Coordinates of N, CA and C in Angstrom, one line a residue:
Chain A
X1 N 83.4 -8.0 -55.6 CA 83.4 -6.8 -54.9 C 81.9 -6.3 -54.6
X2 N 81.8 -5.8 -53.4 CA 80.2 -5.0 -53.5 C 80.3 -4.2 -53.9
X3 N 78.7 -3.9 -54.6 CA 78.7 -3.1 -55.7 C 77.1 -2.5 -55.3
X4 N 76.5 -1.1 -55.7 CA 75.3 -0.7 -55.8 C 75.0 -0.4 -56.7
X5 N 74.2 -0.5 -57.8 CA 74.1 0.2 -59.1 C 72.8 0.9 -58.9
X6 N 72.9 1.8 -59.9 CA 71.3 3.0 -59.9 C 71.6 3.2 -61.5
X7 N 71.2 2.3 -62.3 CA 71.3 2.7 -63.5 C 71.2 3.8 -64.1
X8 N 70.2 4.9 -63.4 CA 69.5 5.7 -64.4 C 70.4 6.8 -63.5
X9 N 70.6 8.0 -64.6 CA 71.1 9.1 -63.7 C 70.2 10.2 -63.5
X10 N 69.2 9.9 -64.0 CA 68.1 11.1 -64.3 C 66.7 9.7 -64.8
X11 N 65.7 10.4 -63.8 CA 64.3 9.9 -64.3 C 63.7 11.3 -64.4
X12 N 63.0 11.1 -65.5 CA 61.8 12.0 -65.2 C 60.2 11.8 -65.3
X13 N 59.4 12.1 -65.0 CA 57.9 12.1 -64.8 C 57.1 13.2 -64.6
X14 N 55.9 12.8 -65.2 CA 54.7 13.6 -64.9 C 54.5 13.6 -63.5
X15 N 53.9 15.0 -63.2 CA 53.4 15.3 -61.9 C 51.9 14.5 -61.8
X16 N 51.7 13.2 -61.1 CA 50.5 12.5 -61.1 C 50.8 11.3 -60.8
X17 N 51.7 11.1 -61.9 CA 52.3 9.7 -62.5 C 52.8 9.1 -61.6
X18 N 52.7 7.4 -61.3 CA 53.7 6.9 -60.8 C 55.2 7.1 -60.9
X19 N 56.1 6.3 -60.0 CA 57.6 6.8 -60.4 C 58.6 5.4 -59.6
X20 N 59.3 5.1 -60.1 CA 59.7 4.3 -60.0 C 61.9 4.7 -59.9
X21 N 62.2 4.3 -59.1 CA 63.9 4.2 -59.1 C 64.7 3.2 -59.0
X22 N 65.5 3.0 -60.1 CA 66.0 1.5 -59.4 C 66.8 1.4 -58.8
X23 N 67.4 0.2 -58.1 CA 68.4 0.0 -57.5 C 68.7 -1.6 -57.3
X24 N 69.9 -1.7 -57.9 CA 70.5 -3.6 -57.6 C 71.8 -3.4 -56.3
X25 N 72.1 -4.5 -56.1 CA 73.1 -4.2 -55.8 C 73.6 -6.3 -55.2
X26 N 74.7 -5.9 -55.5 CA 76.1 -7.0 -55.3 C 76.3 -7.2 -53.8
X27 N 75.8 -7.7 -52.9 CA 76.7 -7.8 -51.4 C 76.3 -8.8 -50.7
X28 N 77.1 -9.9 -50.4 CA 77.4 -11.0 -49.9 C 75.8 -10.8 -48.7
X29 N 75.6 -12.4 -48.6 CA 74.7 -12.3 -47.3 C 73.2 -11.4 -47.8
X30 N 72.6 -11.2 -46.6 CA 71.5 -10.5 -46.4 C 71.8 -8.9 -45.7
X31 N 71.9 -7.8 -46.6 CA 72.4 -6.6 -46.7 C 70.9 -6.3 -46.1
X32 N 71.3 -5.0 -45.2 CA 70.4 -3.6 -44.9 C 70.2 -2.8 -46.1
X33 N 69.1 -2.6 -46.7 CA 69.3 -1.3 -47.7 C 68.2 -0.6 -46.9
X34 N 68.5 0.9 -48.1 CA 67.9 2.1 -47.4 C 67.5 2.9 -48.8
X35 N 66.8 4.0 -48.8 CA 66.9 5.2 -49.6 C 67.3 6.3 -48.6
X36 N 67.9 6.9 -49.6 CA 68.0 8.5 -49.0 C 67.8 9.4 -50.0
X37 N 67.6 11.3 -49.7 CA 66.8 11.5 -50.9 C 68.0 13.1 -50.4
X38 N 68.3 13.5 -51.2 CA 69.4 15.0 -51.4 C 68.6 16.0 -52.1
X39 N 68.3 17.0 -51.2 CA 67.4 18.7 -52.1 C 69.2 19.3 -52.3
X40 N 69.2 20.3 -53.4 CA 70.2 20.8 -53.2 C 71.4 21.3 -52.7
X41 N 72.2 21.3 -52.4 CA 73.0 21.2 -51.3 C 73.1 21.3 -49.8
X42 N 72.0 20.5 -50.0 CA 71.7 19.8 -48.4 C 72.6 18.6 -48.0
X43 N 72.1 17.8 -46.8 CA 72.6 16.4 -46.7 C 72.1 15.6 -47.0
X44 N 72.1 14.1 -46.7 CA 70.9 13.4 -47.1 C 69.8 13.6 -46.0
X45 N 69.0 12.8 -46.6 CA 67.6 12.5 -45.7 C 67.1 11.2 -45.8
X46 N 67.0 10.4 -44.6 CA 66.3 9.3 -44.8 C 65.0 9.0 -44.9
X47 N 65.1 8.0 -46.2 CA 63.4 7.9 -46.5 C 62.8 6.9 -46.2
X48 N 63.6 5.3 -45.8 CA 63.1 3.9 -45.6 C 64.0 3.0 -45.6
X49 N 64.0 2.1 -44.9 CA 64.4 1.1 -45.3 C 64.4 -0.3 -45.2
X50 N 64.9 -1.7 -45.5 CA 64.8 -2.6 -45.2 C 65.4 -3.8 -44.5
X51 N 64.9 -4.2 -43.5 CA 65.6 -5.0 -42.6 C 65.3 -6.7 -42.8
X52 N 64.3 -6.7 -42.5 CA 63.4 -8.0 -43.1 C 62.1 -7.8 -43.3
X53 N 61.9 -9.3 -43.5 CA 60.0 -9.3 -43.0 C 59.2 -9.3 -44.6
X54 N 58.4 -8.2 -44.4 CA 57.7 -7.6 -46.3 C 58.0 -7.2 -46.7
X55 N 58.3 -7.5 -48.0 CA 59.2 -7.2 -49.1 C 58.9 -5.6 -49.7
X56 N 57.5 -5.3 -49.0 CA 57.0 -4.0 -49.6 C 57.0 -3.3 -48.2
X57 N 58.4 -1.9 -47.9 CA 58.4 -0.9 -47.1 C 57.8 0.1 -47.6
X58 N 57.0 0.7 -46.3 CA 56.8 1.9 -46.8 C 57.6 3.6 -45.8
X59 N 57.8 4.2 -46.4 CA 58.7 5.1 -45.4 C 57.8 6.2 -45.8
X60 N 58.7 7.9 -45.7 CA 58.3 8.9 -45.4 C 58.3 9.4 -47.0
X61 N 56.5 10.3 -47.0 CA 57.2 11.1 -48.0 C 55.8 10.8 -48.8
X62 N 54.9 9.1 -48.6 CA 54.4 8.6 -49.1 C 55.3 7.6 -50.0
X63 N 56.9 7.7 -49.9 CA 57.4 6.6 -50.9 C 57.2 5.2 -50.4
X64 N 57.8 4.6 -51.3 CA 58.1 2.9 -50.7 C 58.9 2.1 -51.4
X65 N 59.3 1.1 -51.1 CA 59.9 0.6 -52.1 C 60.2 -1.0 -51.2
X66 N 60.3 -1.7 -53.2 CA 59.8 -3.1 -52.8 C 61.5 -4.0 -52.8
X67 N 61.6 -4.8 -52.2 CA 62.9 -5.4 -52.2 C 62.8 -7.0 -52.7
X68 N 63.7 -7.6 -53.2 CA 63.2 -8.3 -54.3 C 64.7 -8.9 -54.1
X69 N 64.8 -10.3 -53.6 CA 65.5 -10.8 -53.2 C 66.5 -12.0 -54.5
X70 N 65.4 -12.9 -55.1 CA 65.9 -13.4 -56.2 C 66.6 -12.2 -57.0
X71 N 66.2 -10.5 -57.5 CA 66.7 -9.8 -58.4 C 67.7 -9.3 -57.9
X72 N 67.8 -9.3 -56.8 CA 69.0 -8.1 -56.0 C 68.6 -6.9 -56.1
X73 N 67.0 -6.3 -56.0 CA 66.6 -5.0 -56.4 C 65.7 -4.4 -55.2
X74 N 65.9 -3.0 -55.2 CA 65.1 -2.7 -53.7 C 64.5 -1.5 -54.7
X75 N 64.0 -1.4 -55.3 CA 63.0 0.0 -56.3 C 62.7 0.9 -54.9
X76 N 62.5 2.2 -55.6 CA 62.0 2.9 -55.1 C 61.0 3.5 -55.9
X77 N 59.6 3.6 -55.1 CA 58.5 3.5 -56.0 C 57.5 4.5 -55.1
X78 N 57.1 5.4 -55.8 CA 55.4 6.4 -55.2 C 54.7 6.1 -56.4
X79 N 53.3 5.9 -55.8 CA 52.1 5.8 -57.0 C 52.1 7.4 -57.5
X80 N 52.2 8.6 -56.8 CA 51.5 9.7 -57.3 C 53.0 10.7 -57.4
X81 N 53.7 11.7 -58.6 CA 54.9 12.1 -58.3 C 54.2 13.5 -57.8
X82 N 54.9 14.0 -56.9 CA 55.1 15.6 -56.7 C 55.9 16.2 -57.1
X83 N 55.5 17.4 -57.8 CA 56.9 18.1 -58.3 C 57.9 18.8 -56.6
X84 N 57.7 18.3 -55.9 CA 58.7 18.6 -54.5 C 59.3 17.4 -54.5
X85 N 58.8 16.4 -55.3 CA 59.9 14.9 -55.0 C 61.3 15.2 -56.0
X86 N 61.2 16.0 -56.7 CA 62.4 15.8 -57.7 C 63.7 16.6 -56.5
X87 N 64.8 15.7 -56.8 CA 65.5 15.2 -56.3 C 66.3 14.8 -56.4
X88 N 67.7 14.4 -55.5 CA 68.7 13.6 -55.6 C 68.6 12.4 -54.7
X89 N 68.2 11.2 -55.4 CA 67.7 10.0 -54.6 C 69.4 8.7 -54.4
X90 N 69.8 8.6 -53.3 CA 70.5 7.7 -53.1 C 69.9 6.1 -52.8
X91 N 70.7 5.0 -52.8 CA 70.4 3.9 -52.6 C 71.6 3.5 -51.7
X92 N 71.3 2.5 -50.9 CA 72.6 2.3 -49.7 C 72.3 1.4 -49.3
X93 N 73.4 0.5 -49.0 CA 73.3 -0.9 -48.4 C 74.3 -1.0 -47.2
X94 N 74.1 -1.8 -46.2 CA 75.4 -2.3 -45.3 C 75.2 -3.5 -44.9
X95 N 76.0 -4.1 -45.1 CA 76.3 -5.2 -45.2 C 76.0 -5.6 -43.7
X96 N 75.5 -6.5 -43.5 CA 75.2 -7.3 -42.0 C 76.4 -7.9 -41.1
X97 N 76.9 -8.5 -42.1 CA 77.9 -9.5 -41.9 C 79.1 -8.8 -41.5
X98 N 79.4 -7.3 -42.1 CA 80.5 -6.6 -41.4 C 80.9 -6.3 -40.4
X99 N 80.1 -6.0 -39.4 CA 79.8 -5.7 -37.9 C 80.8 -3.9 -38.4
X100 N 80.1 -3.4 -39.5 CA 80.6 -2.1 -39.4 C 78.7 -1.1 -39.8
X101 N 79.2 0.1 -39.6 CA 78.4 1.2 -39.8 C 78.2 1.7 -41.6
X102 N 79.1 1.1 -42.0 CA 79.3 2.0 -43.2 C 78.3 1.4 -44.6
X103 N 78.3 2.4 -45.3 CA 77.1 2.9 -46.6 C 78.0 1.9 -47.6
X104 N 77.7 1.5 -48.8 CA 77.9 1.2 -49.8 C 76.7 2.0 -50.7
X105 N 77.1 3.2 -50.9 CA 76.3 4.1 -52.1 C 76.0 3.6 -53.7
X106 N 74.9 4.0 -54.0 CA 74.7 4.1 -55.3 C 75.5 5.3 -56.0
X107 N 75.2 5.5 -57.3 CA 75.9 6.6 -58.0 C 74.7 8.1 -57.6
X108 N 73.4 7.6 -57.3 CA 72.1 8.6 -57.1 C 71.7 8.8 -58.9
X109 N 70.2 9.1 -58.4 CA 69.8 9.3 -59.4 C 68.6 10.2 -59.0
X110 N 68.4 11.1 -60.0 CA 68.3 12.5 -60.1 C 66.9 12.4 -60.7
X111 N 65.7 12.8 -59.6 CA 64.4 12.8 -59.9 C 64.0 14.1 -60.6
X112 N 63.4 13.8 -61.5 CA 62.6 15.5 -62.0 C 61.5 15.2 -62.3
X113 N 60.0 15.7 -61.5 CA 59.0 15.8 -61.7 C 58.6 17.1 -62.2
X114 N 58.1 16.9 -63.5 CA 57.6 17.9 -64.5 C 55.8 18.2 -64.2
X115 N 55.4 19.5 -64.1 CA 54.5 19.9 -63.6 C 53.4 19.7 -65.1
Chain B
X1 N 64.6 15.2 -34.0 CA 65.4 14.8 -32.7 C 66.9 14.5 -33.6
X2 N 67.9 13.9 -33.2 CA 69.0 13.3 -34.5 C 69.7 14.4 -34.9
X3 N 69.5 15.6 -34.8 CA 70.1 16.6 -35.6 C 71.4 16.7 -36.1
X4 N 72.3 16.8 -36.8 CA 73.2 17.2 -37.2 C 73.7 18.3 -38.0
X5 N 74.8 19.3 -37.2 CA 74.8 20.7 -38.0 C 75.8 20.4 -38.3
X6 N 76.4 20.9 -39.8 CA 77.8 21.3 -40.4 C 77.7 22.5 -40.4
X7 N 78.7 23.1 -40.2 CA 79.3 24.7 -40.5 C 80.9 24.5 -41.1
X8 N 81.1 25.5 -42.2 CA 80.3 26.5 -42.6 C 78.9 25.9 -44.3
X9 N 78.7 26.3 -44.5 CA 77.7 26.2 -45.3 C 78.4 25.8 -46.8
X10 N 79.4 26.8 -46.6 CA 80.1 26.8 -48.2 C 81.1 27.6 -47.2
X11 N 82.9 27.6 -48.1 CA 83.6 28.3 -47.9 C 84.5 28.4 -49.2
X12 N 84.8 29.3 -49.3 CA 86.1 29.6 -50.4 C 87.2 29.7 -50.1
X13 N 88.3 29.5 -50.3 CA 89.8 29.2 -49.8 C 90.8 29.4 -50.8
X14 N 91.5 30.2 -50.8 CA 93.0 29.9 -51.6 C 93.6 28.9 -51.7
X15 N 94.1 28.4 -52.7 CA 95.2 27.5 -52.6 C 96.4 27.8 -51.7
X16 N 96.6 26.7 -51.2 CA 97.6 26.8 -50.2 C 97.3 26.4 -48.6
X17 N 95.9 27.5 -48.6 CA 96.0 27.4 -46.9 C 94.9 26.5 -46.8
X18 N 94.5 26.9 -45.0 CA 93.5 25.3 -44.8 C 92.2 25.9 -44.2
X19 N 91.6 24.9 -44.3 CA 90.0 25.1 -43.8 C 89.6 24.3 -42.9
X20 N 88.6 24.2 -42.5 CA 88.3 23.7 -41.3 C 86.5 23.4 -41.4
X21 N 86.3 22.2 -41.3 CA 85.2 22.2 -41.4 C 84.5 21.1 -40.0
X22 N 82.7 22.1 -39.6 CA 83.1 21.5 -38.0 C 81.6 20.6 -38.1
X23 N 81.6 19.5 -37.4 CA 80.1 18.7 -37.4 C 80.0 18.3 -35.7
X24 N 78.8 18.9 -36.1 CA 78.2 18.8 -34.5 C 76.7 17.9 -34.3
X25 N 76.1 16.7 -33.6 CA 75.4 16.4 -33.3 C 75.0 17.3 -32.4
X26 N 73.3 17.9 -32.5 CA 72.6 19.0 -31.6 C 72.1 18.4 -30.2
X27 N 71.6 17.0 -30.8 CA 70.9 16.8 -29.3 C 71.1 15.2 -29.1
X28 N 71.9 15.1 -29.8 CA 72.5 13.7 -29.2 C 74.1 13.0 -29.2
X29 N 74.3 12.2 -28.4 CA 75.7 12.2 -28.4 C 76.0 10.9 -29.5
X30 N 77.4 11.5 -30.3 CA 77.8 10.6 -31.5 C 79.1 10.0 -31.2
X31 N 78.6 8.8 -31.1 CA 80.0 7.9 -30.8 C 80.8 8.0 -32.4
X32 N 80.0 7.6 -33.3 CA 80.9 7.5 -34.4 C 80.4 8.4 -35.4
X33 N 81.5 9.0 -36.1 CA 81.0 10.1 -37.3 C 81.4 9.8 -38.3
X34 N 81.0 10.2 -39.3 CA 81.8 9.6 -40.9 C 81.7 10.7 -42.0
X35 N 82.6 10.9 -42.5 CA 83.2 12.2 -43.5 C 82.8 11.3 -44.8
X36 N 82.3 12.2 -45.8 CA 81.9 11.6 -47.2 C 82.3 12.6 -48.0
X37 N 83.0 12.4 -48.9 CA 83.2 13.9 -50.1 C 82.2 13.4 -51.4
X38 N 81.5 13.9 -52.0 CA 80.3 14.1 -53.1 C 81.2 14.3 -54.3
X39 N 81.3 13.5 -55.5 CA 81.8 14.3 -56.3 C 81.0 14.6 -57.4
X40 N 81.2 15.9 -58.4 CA 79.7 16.2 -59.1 C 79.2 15.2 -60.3
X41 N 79.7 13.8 -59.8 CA 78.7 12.9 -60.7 C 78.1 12.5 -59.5
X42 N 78.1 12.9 -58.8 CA 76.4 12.7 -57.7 C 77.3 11.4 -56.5
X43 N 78.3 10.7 -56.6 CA 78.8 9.5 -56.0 C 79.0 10.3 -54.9
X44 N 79.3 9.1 -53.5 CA 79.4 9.6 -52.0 C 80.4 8.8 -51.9
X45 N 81.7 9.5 -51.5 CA 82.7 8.6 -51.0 C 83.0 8.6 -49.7
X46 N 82.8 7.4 -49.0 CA 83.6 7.9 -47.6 C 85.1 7.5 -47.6
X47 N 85.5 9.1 -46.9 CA 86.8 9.4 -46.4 C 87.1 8.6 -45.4
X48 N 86.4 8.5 -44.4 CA 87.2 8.1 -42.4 C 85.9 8.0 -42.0
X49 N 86.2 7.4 -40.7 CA 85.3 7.0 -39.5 C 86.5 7.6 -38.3
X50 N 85.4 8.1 -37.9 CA 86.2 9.1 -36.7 C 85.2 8.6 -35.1
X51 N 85.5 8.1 -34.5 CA 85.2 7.3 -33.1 C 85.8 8.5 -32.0
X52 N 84.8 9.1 -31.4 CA 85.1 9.6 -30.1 C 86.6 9.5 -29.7
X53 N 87.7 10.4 -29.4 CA 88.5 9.7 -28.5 C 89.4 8.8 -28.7
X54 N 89.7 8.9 -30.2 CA 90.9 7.7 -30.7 C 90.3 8.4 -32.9
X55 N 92.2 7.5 -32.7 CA 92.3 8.2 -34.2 C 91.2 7.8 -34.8
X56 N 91.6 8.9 -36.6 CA 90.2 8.6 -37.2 C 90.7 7.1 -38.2
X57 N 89.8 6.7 -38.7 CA 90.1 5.6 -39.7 C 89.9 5.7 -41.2
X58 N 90.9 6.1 -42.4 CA 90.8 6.6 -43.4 C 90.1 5.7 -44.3
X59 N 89.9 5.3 -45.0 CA 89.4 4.7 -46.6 C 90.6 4.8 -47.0
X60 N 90.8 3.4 -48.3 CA 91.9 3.2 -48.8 C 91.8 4.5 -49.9
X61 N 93.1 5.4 -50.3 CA 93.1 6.4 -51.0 C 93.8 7.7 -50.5
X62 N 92.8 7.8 -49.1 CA 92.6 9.2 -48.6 C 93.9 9.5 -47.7
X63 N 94.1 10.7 -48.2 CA 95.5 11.2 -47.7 C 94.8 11.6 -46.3
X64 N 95.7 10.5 -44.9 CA 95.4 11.4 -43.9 C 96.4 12.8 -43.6
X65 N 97.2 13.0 -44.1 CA 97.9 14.4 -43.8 C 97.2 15.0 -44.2
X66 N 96.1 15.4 -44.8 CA 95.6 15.8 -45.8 C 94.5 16.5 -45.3
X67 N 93.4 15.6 -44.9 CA 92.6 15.3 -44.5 C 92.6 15.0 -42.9
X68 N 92.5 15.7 -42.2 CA 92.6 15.7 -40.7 C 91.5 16.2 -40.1
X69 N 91.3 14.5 -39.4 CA 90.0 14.6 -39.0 C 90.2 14.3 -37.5
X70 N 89.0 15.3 -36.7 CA 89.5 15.0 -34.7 C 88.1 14.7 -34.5
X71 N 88.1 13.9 -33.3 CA 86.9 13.6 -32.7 C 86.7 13.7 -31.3
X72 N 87.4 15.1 -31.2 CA 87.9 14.9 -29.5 C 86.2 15.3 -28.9
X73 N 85.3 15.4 -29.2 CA 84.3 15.3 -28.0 C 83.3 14.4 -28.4
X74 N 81.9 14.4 -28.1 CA 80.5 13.1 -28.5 C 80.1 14.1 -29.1
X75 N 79.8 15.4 -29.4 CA 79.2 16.3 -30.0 C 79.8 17.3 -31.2
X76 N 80.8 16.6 -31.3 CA 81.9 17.5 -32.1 C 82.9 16.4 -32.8
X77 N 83.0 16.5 -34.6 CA 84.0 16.1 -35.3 C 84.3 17.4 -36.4
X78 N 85.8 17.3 -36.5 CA 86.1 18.1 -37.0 C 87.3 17.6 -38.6
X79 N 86.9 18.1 -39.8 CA 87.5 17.8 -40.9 C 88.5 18.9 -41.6
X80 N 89.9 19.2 -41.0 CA 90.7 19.9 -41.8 C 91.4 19.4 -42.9
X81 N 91.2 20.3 -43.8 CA 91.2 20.4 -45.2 C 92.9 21.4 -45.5
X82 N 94.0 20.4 -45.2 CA 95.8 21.3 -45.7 C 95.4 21.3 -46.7
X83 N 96.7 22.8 -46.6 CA 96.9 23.5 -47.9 C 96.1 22.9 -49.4
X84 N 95.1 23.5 -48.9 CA 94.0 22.4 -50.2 C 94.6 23.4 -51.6
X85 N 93.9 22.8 -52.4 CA 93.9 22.5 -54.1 C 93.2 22.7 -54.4
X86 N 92.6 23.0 -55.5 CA 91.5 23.4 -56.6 C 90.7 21.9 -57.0
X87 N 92.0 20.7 -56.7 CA 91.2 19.3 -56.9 C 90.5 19.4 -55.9
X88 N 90.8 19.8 -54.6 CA 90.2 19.6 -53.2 C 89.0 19.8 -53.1
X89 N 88.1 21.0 -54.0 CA 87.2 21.5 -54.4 C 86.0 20.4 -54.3
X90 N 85.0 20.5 -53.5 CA 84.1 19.4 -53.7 C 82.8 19.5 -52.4
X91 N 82.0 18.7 -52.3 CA 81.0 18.8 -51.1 C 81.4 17.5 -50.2
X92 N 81.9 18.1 -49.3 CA 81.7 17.6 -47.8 C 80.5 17.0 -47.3
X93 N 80.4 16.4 -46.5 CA 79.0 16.0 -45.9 C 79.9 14.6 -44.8
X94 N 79.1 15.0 -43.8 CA 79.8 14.2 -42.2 C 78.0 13.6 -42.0
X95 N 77.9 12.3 -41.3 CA 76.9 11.9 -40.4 C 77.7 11.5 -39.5
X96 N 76.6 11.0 -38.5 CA 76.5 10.7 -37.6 C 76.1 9.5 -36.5
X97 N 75.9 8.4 -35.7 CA 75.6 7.1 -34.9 C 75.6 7.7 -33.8
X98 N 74.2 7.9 -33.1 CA 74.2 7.9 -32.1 C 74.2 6.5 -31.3
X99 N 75.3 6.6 -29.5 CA 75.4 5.5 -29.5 C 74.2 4.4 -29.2
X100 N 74.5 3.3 -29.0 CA 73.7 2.0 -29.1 C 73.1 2.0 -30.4
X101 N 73.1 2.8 -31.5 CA 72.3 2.8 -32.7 C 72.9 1.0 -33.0
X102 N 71.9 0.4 -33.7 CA 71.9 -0.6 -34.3 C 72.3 -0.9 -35.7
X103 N 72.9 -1.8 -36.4 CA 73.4 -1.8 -37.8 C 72.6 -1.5 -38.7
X104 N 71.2 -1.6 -38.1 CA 70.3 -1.5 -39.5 C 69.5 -0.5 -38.8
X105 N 70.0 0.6 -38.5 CA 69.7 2.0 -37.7 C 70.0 2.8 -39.1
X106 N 69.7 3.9 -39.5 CA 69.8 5.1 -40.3 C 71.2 6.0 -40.1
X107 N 72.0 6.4 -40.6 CA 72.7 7.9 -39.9 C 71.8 8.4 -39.9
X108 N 72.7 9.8 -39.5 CA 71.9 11.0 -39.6 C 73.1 12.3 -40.3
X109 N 72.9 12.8 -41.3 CA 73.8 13.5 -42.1 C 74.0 15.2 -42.0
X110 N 74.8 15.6 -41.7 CA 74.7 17.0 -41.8 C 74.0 17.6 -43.6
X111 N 74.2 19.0 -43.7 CA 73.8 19.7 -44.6 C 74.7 19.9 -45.5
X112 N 76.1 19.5 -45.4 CA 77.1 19.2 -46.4 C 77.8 20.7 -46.0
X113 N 79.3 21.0 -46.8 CA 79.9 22.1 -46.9 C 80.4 22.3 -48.6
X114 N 79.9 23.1 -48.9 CA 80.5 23.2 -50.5 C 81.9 24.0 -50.0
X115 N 83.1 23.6 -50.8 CA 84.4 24.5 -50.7 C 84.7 24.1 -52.4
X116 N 84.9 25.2 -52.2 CA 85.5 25.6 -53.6 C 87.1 26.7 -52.8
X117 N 88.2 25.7 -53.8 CA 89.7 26.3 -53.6 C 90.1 26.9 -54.8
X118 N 90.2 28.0 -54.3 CA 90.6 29.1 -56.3 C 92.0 29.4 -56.3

């Protein structure tokens, strides 16, 4: 079955510090992934994503994140955290091979940058 | 550009009766929309895919009596919520494909609707 995992349900970090998010995921073929990032009961927001090419995207926000094909991992990674990055970060994939629109979500995991 | 509004924001409802929740692309037209309900371990589930102009298409689970969803214009999907329940209780959130978007295109997601059924 495809699957997205976000092991962590909560990271937290110093305001400076790099920051890192993970994300694996299970899905036949060469999947689309993405981040998306949730302020409180908002919607999402897109932050990046991966189609081909360099393994290192960079998107909005200053994030980026690296995709890693042997691990099945697309991290999501800033060198410097802001405390406006904490957050509800999603990870999402779709499958290529479906010829559909649809998300295969992570569980999200919940950024707190500590001042 | 991409906009997507939900209304209402949040709503409260009695058990029993029904709500109505409306998603509107602002400045572009959405061939396909998609209903997600949030549940508070942070997961996104999609409900349906609602296509302009022809029925919606549920996820295995989702009650379509239930859950009634219309897509009668490019600018407009709509998610009624029967005689909901206190389980019903949860955050909504609709995106959006504008058309020609490509598979490895982004949605675009409304602001969600919190409903709480007491």
């Amino acid at each position: 079955a495809q699957s997205v995992a976000q092991p962590e349900d909560q990271v937290n970090v110093a305001e400076g510090n790099p920051l890192t998010v993970k994300c694996t995921y299970s899905v036949s073929g060469n999947p689309y992934l993405f981040w998306y990032v949730q302020y409180p009961n908002r919607g999402l927001q897109f932050l990046l994503k991966y189609i081909t090419g360099d393994n290192l995207v960079k998107g909005s926000y200053g994030f980026e994140a690296e995709f890693n094909k042997s691990q099945t991992s697309f991290h999501l990674k800033k060198p410097s955290a802001l405390v406006s990055d904490s957050a509800l970060y999603f990870c999402a994939v779709r499958d290529r091979a479906s010829g559909t629109y649809k998300y295969i979500f992570g569980t999200g995991t919940r950024l707190k940058v500590l001042a | 550009g991409a906009v997507v509004s939900q209304h209402p924001s949040w709503v409260i409802c009695k058990s029993g009766t029904s709500v109505k929740i409306e998603c509107r692309s602002l400045d572009f037209q959405a061939t396909t929309m998609f209903w997600y309900r949030q549940f508070p371990k942070q997961s996104l589930m999609l409900m349906a895919t609602s296509n302009e102009g022809s029925k919606a298409t549920y996820e295995q689970g989702v009650e379509k009596d239930k859950f009634l969803i219309n897509h009668a214009s490019l600018t407009l999907s709509t998610l009624t919520v029967t005689s909901a329940h206190p389980e019903d209780s949860s955050f909504y959130i609709c995106s959006a494909r504008p058309p020609g978007a490509s598979y490895n295109s982004p949605l675009h997601f409304g602001n969600g609707t919190r409903l709480t059924v007491t």
